Short mmCIF file of C-alpha atoms and ligand atoms in Angstrom, two decimals:
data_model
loop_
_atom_site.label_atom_id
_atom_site.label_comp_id
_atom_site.label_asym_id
_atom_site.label_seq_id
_atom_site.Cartn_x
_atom_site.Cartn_y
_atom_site.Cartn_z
CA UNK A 15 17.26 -30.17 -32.87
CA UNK A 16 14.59 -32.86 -32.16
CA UNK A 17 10.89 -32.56 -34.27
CA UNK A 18 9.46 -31.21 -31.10
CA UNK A 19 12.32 -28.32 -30.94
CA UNK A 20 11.96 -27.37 -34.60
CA UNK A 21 7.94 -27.59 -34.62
CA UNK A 22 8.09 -25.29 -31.72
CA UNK A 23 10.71 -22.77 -32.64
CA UNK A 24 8.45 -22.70 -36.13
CA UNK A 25 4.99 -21.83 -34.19
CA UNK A 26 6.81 -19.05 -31.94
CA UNK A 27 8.16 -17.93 -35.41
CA UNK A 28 5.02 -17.57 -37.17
CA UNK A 29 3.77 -15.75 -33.34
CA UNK A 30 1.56 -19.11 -32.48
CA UNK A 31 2.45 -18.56 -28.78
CA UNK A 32 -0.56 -19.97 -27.61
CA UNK A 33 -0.15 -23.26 -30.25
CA UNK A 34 3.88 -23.51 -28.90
CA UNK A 35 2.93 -23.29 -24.98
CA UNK A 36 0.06 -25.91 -25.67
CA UNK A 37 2.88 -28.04 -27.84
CA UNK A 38 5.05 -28.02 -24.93
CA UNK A 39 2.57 -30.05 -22.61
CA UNK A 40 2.47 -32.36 -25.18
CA UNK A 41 6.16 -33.37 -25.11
CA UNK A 42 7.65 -36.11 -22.64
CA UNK A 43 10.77 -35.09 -21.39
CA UNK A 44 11.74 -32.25 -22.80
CA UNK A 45 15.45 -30.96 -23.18
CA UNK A 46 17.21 -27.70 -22.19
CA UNK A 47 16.32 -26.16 -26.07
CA UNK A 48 12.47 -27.10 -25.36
CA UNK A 49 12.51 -25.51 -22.32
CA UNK A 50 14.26 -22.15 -23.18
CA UNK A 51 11.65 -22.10 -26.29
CA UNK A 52 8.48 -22.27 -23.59
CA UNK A 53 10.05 -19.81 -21.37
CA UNK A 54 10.98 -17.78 -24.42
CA UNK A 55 6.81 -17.89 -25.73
CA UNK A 56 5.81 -17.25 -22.43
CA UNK A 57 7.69 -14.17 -22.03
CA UNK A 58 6.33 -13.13 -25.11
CA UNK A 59 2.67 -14.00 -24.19
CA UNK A 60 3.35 -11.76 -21.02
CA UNK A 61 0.22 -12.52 -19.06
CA UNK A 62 -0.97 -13.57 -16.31
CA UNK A 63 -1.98 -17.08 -17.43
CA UNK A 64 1.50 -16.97 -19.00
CA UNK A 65 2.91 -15.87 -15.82
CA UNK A 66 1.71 -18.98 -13.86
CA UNK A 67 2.58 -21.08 -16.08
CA UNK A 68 6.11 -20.14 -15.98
CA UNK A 69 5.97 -20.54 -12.17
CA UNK A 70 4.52 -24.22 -12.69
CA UNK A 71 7.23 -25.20 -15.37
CA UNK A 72 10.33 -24.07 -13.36
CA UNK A 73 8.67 -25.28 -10.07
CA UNK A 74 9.27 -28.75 -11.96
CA UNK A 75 12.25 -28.14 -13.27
CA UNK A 76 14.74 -31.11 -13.49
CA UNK A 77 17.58 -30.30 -11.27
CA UNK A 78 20.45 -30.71 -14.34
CA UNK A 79 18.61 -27.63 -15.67
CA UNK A 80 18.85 -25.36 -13.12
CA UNK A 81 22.11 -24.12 -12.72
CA UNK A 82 24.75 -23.29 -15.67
CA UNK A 83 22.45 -23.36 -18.48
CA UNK A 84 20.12 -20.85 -20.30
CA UNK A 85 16.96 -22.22 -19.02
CA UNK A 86 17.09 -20.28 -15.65
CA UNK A 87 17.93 -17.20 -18.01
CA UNK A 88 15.27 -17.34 -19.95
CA UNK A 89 12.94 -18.39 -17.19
CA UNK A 90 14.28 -14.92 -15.79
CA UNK A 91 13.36 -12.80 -19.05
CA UNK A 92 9.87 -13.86 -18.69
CA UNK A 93 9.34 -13.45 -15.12
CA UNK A 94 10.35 -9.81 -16.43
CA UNK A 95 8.44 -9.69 -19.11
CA UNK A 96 5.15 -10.57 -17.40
CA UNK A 97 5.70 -8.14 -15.06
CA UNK A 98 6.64 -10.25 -11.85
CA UNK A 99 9.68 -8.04 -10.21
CA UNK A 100 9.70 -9.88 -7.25
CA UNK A 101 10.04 -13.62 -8.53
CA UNK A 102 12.60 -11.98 -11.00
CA UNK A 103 14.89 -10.77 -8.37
CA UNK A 104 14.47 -14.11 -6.67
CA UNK A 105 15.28 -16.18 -9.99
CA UNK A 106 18.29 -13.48 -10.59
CA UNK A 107 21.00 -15.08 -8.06
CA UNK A 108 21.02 -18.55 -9.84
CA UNK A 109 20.97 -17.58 -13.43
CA UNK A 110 24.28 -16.98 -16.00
CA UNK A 111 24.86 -13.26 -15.56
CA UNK A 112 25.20 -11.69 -18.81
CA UNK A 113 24.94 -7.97 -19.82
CA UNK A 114 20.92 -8.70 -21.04
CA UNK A 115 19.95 -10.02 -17.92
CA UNK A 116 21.21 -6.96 -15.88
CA UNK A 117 20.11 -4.71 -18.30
CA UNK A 118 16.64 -5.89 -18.09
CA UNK A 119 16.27 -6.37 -13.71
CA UNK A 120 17.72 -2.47 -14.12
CA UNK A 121 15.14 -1.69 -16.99
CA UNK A 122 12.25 -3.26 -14.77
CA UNK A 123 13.61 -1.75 -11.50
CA UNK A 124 12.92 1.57 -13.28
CA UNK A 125 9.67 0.96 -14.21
CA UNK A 126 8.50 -0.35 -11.41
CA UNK A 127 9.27 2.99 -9.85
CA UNK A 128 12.66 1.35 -7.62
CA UNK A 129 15.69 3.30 -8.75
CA UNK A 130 17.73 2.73 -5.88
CA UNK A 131 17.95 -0.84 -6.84
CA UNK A 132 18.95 0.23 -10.46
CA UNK A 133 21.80 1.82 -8.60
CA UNK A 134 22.19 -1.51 -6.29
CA UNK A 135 22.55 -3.24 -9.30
CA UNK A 136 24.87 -1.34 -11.05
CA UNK A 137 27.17 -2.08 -8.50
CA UNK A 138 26.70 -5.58 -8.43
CA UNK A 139 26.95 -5.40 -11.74
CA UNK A 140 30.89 -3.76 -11.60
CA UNK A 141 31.43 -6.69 -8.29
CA UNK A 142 30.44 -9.55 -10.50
CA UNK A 143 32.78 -7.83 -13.31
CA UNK A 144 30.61 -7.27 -15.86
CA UNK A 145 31.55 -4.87 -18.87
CA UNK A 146 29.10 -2.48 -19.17
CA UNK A 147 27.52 -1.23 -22.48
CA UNK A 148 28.07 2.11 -21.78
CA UNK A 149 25.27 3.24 -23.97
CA UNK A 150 22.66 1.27 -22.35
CA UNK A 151 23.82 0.81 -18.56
CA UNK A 152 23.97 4.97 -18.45
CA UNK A 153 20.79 5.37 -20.15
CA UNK A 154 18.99 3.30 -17.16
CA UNK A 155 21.35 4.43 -14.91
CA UNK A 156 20.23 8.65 -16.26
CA UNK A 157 17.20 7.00 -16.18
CA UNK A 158 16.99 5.89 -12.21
CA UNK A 159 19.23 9.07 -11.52
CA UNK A 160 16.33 11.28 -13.06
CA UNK A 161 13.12 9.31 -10.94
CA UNK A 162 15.29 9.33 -7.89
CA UNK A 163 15.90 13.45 -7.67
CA UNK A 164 19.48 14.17 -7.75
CA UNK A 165 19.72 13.96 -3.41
CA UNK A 166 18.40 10.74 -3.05
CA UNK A 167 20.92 9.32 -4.57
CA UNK A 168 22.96 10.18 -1.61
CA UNK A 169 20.36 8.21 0.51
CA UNK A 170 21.10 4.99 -1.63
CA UNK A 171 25.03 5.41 -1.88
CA UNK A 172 25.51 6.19 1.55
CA UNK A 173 25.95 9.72 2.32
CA UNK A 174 29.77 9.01 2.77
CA UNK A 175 32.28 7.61 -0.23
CA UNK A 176 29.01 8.60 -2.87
CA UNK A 177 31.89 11.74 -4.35
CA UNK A 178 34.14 9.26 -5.13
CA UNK A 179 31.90 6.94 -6.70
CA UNK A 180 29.59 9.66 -8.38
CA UNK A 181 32.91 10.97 -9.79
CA UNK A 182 34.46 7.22 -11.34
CA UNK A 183 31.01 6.87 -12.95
CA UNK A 184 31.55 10.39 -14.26
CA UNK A 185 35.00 9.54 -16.20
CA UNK A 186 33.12 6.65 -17.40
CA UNK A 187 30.67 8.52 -19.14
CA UNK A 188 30.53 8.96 -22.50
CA UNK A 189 31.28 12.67 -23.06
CA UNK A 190 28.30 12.98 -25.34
CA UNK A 191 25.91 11.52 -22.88
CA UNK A 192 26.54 14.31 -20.49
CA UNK A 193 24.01 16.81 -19.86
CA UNK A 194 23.85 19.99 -17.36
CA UNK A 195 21.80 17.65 -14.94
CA UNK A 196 25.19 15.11 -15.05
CA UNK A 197 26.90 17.68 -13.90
CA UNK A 198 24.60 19.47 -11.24
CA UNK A 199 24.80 15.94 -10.07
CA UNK A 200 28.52 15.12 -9.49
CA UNK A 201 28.86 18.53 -8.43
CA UNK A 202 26.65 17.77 -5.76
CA UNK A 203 27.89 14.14 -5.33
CA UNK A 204 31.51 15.91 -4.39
CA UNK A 205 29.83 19.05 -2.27
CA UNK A 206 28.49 16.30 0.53
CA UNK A 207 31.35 14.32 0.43
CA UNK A 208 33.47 17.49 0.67
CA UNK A 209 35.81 16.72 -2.39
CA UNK A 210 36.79 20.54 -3.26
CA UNK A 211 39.33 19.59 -5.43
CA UNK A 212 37.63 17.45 -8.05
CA UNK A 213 34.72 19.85 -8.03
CA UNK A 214 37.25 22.47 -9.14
CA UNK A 215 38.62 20.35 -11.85
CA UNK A 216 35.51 18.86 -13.04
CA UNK A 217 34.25 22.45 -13.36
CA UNK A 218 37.26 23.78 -15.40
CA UNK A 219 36.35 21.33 -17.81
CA UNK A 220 32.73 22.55 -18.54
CA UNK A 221 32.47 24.58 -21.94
CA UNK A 222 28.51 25.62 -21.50
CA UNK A 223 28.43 26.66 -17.41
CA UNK A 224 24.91 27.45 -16.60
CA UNK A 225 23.30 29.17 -13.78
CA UNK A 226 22.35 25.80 -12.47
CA UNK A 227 26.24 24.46 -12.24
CA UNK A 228 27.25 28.09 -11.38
CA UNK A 229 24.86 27.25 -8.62
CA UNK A 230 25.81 24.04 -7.47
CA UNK A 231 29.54 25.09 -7.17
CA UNK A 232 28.27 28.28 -4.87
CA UNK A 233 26.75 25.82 -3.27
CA UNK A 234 30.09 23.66 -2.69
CA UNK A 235 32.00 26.30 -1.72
CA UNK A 236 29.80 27.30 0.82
CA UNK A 237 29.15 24.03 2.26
CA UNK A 238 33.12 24.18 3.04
CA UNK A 239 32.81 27.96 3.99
CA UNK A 240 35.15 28.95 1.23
CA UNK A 241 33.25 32.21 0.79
CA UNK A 242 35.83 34.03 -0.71
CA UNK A 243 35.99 31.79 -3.96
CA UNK A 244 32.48 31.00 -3.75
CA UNK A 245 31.78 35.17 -3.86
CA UNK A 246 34.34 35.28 -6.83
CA UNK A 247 32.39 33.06 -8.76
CA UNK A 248 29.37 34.71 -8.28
CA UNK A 249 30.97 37.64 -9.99
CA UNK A 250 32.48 36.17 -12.52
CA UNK A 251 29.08 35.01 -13.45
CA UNK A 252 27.44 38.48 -12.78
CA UNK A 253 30.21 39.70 -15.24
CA UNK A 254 28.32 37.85 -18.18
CA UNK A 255 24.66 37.36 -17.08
CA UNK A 256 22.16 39.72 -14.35
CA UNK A 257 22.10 38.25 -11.04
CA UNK A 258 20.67 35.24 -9.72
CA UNK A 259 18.49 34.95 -6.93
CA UNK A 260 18.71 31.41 -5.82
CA UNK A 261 22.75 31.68 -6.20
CA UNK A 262 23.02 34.61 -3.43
CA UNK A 263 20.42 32.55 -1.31
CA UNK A 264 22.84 29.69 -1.35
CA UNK A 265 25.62 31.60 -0.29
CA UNK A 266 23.16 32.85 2.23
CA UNK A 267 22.60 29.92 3.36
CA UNK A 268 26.31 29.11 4.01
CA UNK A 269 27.15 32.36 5.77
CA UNK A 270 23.61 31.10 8.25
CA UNK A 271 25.16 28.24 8.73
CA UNK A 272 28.81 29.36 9.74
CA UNK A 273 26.76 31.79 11.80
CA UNK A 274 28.45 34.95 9.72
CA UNK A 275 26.66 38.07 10.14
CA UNK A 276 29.29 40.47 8.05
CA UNK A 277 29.03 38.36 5.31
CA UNK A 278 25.18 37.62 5.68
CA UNK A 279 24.17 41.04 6.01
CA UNK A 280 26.30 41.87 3.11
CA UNK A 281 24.82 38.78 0.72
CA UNK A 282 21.45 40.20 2.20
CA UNK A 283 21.56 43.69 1.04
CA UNK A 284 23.30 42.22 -2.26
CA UNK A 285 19.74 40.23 -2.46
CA UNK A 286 17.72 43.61 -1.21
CA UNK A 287 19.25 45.59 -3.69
CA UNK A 288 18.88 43.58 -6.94
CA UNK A 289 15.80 42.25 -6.01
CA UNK A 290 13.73 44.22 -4.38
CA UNK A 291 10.47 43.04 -6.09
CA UNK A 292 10.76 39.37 -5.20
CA UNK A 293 8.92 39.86 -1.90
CA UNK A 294 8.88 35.69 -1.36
CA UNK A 295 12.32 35.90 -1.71
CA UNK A 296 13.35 38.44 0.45
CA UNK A 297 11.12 37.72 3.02
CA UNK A 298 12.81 34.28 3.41
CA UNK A 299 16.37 35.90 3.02
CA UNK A 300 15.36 38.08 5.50
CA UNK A 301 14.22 35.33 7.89
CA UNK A 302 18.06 33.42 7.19
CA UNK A 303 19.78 36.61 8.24
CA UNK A 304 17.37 36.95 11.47
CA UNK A 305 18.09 33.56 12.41
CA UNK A 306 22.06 34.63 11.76
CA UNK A 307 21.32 37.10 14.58
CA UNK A 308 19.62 34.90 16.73
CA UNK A 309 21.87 31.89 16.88
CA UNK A 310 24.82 35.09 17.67
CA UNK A 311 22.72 36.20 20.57
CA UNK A 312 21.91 39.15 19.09
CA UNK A 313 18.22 38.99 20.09
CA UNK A 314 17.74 42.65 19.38
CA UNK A 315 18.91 42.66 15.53
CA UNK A 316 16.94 39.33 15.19
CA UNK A 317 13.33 40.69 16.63
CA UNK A 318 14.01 43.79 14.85
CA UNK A 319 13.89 41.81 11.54
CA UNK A 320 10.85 40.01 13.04
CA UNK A 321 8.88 42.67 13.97
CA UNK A 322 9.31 44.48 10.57
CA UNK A 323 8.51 41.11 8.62
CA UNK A 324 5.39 40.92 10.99
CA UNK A 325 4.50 44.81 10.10
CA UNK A 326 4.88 44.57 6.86
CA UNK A 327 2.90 41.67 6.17
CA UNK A 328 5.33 40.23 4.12
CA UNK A 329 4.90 37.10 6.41
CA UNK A 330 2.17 36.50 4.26
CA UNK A 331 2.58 32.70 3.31
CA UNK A 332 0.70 30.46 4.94
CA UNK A 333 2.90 27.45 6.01
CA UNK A 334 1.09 24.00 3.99
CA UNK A 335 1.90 20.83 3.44
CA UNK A 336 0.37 18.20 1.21
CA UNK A 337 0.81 14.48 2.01
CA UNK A 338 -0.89 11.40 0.49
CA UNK A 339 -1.84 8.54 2.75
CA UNK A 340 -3.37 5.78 1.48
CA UNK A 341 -3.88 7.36 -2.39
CA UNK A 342 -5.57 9.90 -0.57
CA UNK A 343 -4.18 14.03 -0.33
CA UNK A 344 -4.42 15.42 2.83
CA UNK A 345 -3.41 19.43 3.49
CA UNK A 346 -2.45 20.41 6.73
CA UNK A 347 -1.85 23.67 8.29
CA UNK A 348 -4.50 24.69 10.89
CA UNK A 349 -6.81 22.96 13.05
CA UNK A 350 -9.82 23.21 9.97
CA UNK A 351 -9.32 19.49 9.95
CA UNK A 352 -11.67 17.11 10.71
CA UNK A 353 -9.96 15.05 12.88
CA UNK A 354 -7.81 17.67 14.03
CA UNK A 355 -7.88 17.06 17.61
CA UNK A 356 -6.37 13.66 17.33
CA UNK A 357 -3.55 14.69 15.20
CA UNK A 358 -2.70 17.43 17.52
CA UNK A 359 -2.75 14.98 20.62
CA UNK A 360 -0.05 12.93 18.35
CA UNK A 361 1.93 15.95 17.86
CA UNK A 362 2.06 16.50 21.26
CA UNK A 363 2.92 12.68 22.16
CA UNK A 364 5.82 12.97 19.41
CA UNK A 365 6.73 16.38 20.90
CA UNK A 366 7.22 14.68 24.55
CA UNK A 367 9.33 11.73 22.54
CA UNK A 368 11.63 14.54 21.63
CA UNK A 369 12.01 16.15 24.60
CA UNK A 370 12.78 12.68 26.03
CA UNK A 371 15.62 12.23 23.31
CA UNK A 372 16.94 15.32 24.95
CA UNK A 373 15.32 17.77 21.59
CA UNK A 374 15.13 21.67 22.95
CA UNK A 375 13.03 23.59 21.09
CA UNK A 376 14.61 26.52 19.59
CA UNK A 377 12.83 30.14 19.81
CA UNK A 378 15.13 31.49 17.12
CA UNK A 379 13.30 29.91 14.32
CA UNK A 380 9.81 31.45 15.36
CA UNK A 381 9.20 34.85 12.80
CA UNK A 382 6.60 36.52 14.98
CA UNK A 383 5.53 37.16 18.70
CA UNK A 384 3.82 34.61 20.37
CA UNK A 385 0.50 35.24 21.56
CA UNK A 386 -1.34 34.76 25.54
CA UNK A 387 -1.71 30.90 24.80
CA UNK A 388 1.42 30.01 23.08
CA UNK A 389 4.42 28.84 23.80
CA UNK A 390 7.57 28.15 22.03
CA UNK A 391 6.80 24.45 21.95
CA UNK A 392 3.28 24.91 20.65
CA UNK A 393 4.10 27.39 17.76
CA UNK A 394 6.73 24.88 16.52
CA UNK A 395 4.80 21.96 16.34
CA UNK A 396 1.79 23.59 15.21
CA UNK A 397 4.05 23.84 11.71
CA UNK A 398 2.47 22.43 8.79
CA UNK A 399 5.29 19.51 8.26
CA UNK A 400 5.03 18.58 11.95
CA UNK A 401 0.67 17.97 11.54
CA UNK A 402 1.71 16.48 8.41
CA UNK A 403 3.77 13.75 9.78
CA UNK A 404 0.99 13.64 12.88
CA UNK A 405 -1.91 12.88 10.74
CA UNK A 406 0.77 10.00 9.10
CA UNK A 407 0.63 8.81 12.55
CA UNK A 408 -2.57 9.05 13.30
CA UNK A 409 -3.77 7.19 10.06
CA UNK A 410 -0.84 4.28 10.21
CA UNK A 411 0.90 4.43 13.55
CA UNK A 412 3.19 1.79 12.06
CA UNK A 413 4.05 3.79 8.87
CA UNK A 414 7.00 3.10 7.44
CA UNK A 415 7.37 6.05 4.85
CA UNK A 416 5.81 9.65 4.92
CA UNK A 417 6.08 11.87 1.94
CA UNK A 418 4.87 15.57 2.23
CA UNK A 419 5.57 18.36 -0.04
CA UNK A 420 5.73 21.90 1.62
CA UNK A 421 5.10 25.27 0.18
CA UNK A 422 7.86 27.29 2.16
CA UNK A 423 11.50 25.86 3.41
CA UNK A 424 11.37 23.64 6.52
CA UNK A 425 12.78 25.63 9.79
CA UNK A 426 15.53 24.14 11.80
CA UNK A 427 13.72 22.94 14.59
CA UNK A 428 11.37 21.06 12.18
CA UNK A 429 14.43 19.87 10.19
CA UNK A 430 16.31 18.47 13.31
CA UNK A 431 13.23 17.40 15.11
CA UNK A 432 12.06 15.66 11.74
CA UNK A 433 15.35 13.86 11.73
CA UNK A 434 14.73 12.76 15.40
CA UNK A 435 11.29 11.58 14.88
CA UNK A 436 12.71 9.01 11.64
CA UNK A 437 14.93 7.69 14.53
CA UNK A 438 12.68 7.53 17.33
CA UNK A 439 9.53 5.75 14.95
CA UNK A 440 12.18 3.97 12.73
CA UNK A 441 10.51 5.64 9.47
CA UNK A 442 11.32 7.34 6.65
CA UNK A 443 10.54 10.72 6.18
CA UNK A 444 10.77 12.22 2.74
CA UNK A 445 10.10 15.89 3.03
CA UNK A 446 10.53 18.29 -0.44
CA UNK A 447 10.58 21.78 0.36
CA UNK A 448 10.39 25.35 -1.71
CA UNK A 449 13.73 24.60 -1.76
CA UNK A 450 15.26 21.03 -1.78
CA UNK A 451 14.14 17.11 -1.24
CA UNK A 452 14.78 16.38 2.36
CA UNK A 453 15.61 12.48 3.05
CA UNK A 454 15.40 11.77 6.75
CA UNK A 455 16.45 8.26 7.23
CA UNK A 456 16.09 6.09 10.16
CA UNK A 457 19.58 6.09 11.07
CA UNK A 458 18.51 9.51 12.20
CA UNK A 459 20.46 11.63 9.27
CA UNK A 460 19.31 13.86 5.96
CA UNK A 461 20.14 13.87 2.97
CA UNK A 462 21.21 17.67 3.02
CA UNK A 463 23.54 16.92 5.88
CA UNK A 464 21.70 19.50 7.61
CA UNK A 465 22.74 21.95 4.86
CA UNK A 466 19.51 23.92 3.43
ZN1 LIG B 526 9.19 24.33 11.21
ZN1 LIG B 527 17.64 18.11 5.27
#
């Protein structure tokens, strides 16, 4: 190594940064090692100034440097390290792909709050056949899984081939990295992709099954209306713990969606009887097996059901949903809003956009009688979610994303309209519910594959 080389590595040694980036103006053509050692202080510096220096050096770059040699790599680490992402990615194409250099885009993708790339990257990471570190690549990999929220993964994957991938990465995993949420989470991974089979197996060989896995296999069964197995599992795990709530309501949920009654009144009164103090919960189980009658045709049961909810007062919960726009939280549910007459003039141009896509409203999904003024059309879109995504609208009518959190569980005409509206505007809609995350992409699909 030349004077300039050692004089530098010594100043970066002894944390001179400053002293080694001012050295390295000094130097007339400097070689590969003189570059890798600027990059290498600059990365450590990590600021701003450091940052544009960085972009300077590498905008000068001689050509022989570029390609096939650790300057790019380095040039990489401290685009990282000072925080620009989006140079990073840029740089990440040309430079010598090792293990590090993965491991840190996936590490920054992560805290830059971009999971789905982590997951990208991963892949890339398996085409460009890399050998992962197990230890590290799963940790960011947990790590992405964990800011995503388990369905969104779907959304990133693809909804279709995710089982099969979800599972590989599964058997790759270090047994002692494997928690219950690993397993909620391939469990799920193989209920949308409708890999029965491997669910079963992957189940048999879980030593500490929780209410949460009990759950998520419930909810696989269901999804492929094996109600039989999925009721024998329910009391198998009734045999060793009390009843859970949330486990009948997913079975609930399946028997609504095969349009069941036998086996939805029965999970209902299975619900009624164990717990009859969770009024929330049996006013929305009640509300599942009405809309069970009313997709049969059997007005009568389902306005029975309706009429007693509506007596009772259980239907006390007021339908709100939260949404940020612009940093700002907005809460929508009535026309107390300021600027409410514009967002319900939106609602009602989005409404005519869905009745142009050929959307019919669907009168099973309303829970009480509709006054002089209403119709079924009105009462719909007057939901909280639909004023939500309005006032979105209203504030950006070339939004992109919309993220609202709702207090009770979207309806199916919000659900399927929601989905239509994503296609129609070409925007995301990310909708999390009392119970589930909701993904509605643009392709005009959710994540739940209509399954909530
Ligand atoms: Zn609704
Ligand atoms: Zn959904």
């Amino acid at each position: 190594m030349g004077i300039y080389g050692a004089m530098m590595k010594a100043l970066i040694k002894n944390d001179m940064l400053n002293e080694a980036v001012h050295l390295f103006f000094q130097i007339p053509n400097p070689d590969e090692i003189i570059f890798v050692l600027f990059f290498h202080a600059c990365a450590r510096i990590g600021t701003e100034e450091a940052l544009s220096l960085v972009k300077k050096v590498l905008s000068n770059l001689p050509n022989s440097y570029r390609e096939k040699s650790n300057v790019p790599t380095t040039a990489f680490d401290a685009f990282i390290k000072c925080g620009d992402l989006s140079s990073a990615e840029k740089l990440f194409p040309k430079i010598k792909k090792i293990l590090t250099s993965y491991g840190n885009l996936m590490n920054a993708y992560n805290k830059n709050n971009q999971p789905e790339k982590t997951l990208d990257l991963h892949e890339q990471m398996k085409f460009d056949k890399i050998e992962p570190d197990y230890l590290i690549c799963y940790l960011l990999l947990v790590n992405a899984c964990s800011n995503i929220g388990i369905l969104s993964i779907f959304n990133s994957y693809g909804l279709n081939g995710m089982g099969i991938q979800a599972i590989e990465l599964f058997n790759q995993m270090p047994r002692e990295l494997i928690l219950e949420e690993t397993y909620v989470c391939v469990l799920n991974a193989c209920s949308h992709s409708g890999l029965i089979d491997q669910a079963r197996s992957i189940l048999s060989t879980i030593t500490n099954k929780t209410e949460k896995i009990y759950t998520t296999m419930v909810d696989c069964l269901s999804r492929s209306f094996l109600f039989d197995e999925a009721q024998k599992l329910i009391d198998h795990f009734e045999y060793y713990h009390s009843p859970s709530p949330t486990m009948l309501t997913t079975l609930l949920s399946g028997a609504r969606n095969r349009r069941d009654c036998h086996l939805s009144e029965k999970i209902f009164n299975r619900i009624q009887e164990n717990f009859p103090e969770l009024k929330n919960r049996l006013t929305s189980s009640s509300i599942l097996l009405s809309n069970v009658y009313a997709s049969t045709g059997d007005v009568e049961k389902s306005s029975n059901i309706k009429n007693k909810l509506y007596k009772l007062g259980l239907k006390k919960t007021i339908g709100l949903s939260w949404t940020a726009i612009n940093g700002r939280l907005f809460e929508t549910h009535d026309q107390s809003h300021p600027q409410s007459s514009e967002i319900y003039a939106e609602a009602e141009k989005i409404s005519n956009e869905l009745i142009e896509h050929g959307h019919q409203y669907d009168s099973s999904w309303i829970t009480r009688p509709l006054k002089q003024d209403e119709t079924v059309a009105s009462v719909l879109c007057g939901h909280s979610e639909r004023l939500a995504i309005a006032w979105n609208f209203v504030v950006n009518p070339n939004t992109k994303i919309i993220q609202i959190t709702k207090n009770l569980r979207v309806c199916g005409d919000c659900h399927q309209t929601t989905k239509l509206i994503a296609y129609i505007r070409q925007c995301e809609i990310i909708v999390r519910d009392a119970n589930r995350i909701h993904h509605f992409s643009k392709n005009g699909r959710c994540s739940c594959n209509d399954y909530f």
